[in-house]
Short mmCIF file of C-alpha atoms in Angstrom, two decimals:
data_model
loop_
_atom_site.label_atom_id
_atom_site.label_comp_id
_atom_site.label_asym_id
_atom_site.label_seq_id
_atom_site.Cartn_x
_atom_site.Cartn_y
_atom_site.Cartn_z
CA MET A 1 0.00 0.00 0.00
CA LEU A 2 1.70 3.09 -1.17
CA ARG A 3 0.50 6.50 -0.17
CA MET A 4 1.42 9.89 -1.44
CA GLY A 5 4.94 10.67 -0.51
CA GLY A 6 5.98 7.03 -0.68
CA ARG A 7 5.23 6.22 2.96
CA ARG A 8 3.68 2.98 3.99
CA ARG A 9 0.81 2.91 6.44
CA ARG A 10 1.12 0.39 9.20
CA ARG A 11 -1.92 -1.08 10.85
CA LEU A 12 -2.13 -0.70 14.59
CA PRO A 13 -2.93 -3.81 16.57
CA VAL A 14 -6.54 -4.11 17.69
CA GLU A 15 -6.94 -3.80 21.45
CA ALA A 16 -10.01 -5.64 22.70
CA GLU A 17 -9.74 -4.65 26.37
CA ILE A 18 -11.97 -2.19 28.17
CA GLY A 19 -10.10 0.41 30.16
CA ILE A 20 -11.51 -0.39 33.60
CA THR A 21 -9.80 2.60 35.24
CA ASN A 22 -11.70 5.04 33.05
CA LEU A 23 -14.95 3.20 33.71
CA VAL A 24 -14.43 3.41 37.48
CA ASP A 25 -13.60 7.13 37.24
CA VAL A 26 -16.83 7.82 35.37
CA ALA A 27 -18.84 5.76 37.88
CA PHE A 28 -17.37 7.72 40.81
CA VAL A 29 -18.11 11.06 39.15
CA LEU A 30 -21.73 10.01 38.54
CA LEU A 31 -22.04 8.82 42.15
CA ILE A 32 -20.81 12.17 43.45
CA ILE A 33 -23.22 14.05 41.18
CA PHE A 34 -26.16 11.99 42.43
CA MET A 35 -25.11 12.44 46.06
CA ILE A 36 -25.04 16.22 45.61
CA THR A 37 -28.28 16.54 43.66
CA ALA A 38 -30.45 14.12 45.67
CA PRO A 39 -31.06 16.51 48.61
CA ILE A 40 -31.79 19.34 46.17
CA LEU A 41 -34.59 17.33 44.54
CA GLN A 42 -36.56 17.29 47.77
CA GLY A 43 -39.31 19.87 47.33
CA GLY A 44 -40.49 22.69 49.54
CA ILE A 45 -38.68 24.72 52.12
CA GLU A 46 -36.80 23.44 55.13
CA VAL A 47 -39.07 23.01 58.16
CA GLN A 48 -38.65 21.15 61.44
CA LEU A 49 -41.12 18.31 61.10
CA PRO A 50 -42.87 16.74 64.07
CA GLU A 51 -41.87 13.19 64.99
CA ALA A 52 -44.30 10.29 64.73
CA ASP A 53 -44.33 6.54 64.16
CA ALA A 54 -44.81 6.41 60.42
CA THR A 55 -43.57 4.50 57.42
CA PRO A 56 -41.55 6.38 54.81
CA LEU A 57 -43.43 7.57 51.73
CA THR A 58 -42.22 6.79 48.26
CA GLN A 59 -41.04 9.68 46.11
CA SER A 60 -43.90 11.06 44.06
CA GLU A 61 -44.73 13.96 41.80
CA ALA A 62 -46.75 15.71 44.49
CA ILE A 63 -47.02 19.47 44.94
CA VAL A 64 -45.22 20.39 48.17
CA VAL A 65 -47.06 22.87 50.41
CA SER A 66 -45.14 24.00 53.50
CA VAL A 67 -46.25 25.97 56.55
CA ALA A 68 -43.27 27.64 58.23
CA ASP A 69 -42.91 28.22 61.97
CA ASN A 70 -44.14 31.83 61.64
CA GLY A 71 -47.29 30.72 59.77
CA ASP A 72 -46.11 31.65 56.26
CA VAL A 73 -47.38 29.33 53.53
CA PHE A 74 -45.12 28.19 50.69
CA VAL A 75 -45.98 26.31 47.50
CA GLU A 76 -42.79 24.50 46.54
CA LYS A 77 -40.29 27.29 47.43
CA THR A 78 -42.49 30.30 46.66
CA ARG A 79 -43.89 32.29 49.60
CA ILE A 80 -47.62 32.97 49.35
CA ALA A 81 -48.85 36.25 50.84
CA SER A 82 -52.39 35.20 51.84
CA LEU A 83 -54.76 32.24 51.80
CA ASP A 84 -56.71 33.87 48.96
CA GLU A 85 -53.55 33.99 46.86
CA PHE A 86 -52.78 30.43 47.95
CA GLU A 87 -56.15 29.29 46.63
CA VAL A 88 -55.54 30.96 43.25
CA VAL A 89 -52.01 29.56 42.92
CA LEU A 90 -53.03 26.07 43.94
CA ARG A 91 -56.06 26.07 41.64
CA THR A 92 -53.81 26.87 38.66
CA MET A 93 -51.36 24.11 39.61
CA ILE A 94 -53.98 21.36 39.92
CA THR A 95 -56.08 22.16 36.85
CA GLY A 96 -56.77 19.25 34.52
CA GLU A 97 -55.58 16.26 36.47
CA LYS A 98 -55.97 16.11 40.23
CA ARG A 99 -52.44 15.99 41.55
CA ALA A 100 -51.31 14.81 44.94
CA ILE A 101 -50.26 17.33 47.57
CA THR A 102 -47.71 16.84 50.32
CA LEU A 103 -48.27 19.12 53.33
CA LYS A 104 -45.28 19.90 55.54
CA GLY A 105 -46.07 21.78 58.75
CA ASP A 106 -43.33 22.99 61.07
CA ARG A 107 -43.57 21.48 64.58
CA ARG A 108 -43.68 24.96 66.15
CA VAL A 109 -46.52 26.34 64.00
CA ASN A 110 -50.05 26.67 65.37
CA TYR A 111 -52.09 23.54 64.58
CA GLY A 112 -54.99 25.74 63.48
CA ARG A 113 -52.87 27.31 60.74
CA VAL A 114 -52.01 23.90 59.28
CA MET A 115 -55.70 22.95 59.40
CA GLU A 116 -56.67 26.18 57.58
CA VAL A 117 -54.34 25.21 54.75
CA MET A 118 -55.58 21.61 54.82
CA GLY A 119 -59.21 22.76 54.67
CA LEU A 120 -58.47 24.99 51.69
CA ILE A 121 -56.76 22.11 49.88
CA LYS A 122 -59.78 19.85 50.54
CA ARG A 123 -62.18 22.60 49.43
CA LEU A 124 -60.38 22.69 46.07
CA GLY A 125 -61.26 19.02 45.62
CA VAL A 126 -57.84 17.47 46.13
CA GLU A 127 -58.32 14.03 47.64
CA ASP A 128 -54.72 12.84 47.81
CA VAL A 129 -53.09 14.85 50.62
CA GLY A 130 -50.17 13.51 52.61
CA LEU A 131 -48.88 14.96 55.89
CA VAL A 132 -45.11 14.71 56.25
CA VAL A 133 -43.54 13.80 59.60
CA GLU A 134 -40.05 12.87 60.71
CA PRO A 135 -39.86 9.18 61.65
CA ARG A 136 -39.08 8.54 65.32
CA PRO A 137 -35.73 6.97 66.06
CA ARG A 138 -36.07 3.45 67.33
#
């Protein structure tokens, strides 16, 4: 096989091995990425949940409604100014299909405030409402 310039082209030997070091490096990088992003995927704001004997819920596509310790209501991470605004925002989020809602109430908030939010959610016709608690240590 002659090429231009009179040089011959040599064939390189075929290497049929997989570089395991590179594969392990990629696996570790993906593991680190998942470890960093997993806590971020948890919806809502950070609240101190009450403790109770409960089984863990599976991850779902629920709308997260949080009631902070000062009584402020949040939908996902957006603060809602009043219950009237909360009703409008929630109604727009659940139009079409009835979505599930996860309600997170801070342990220091007035129980009546959490029940106001719960009543409003029920009045909008949402049947699938879950209350989030911190499992008790055994």
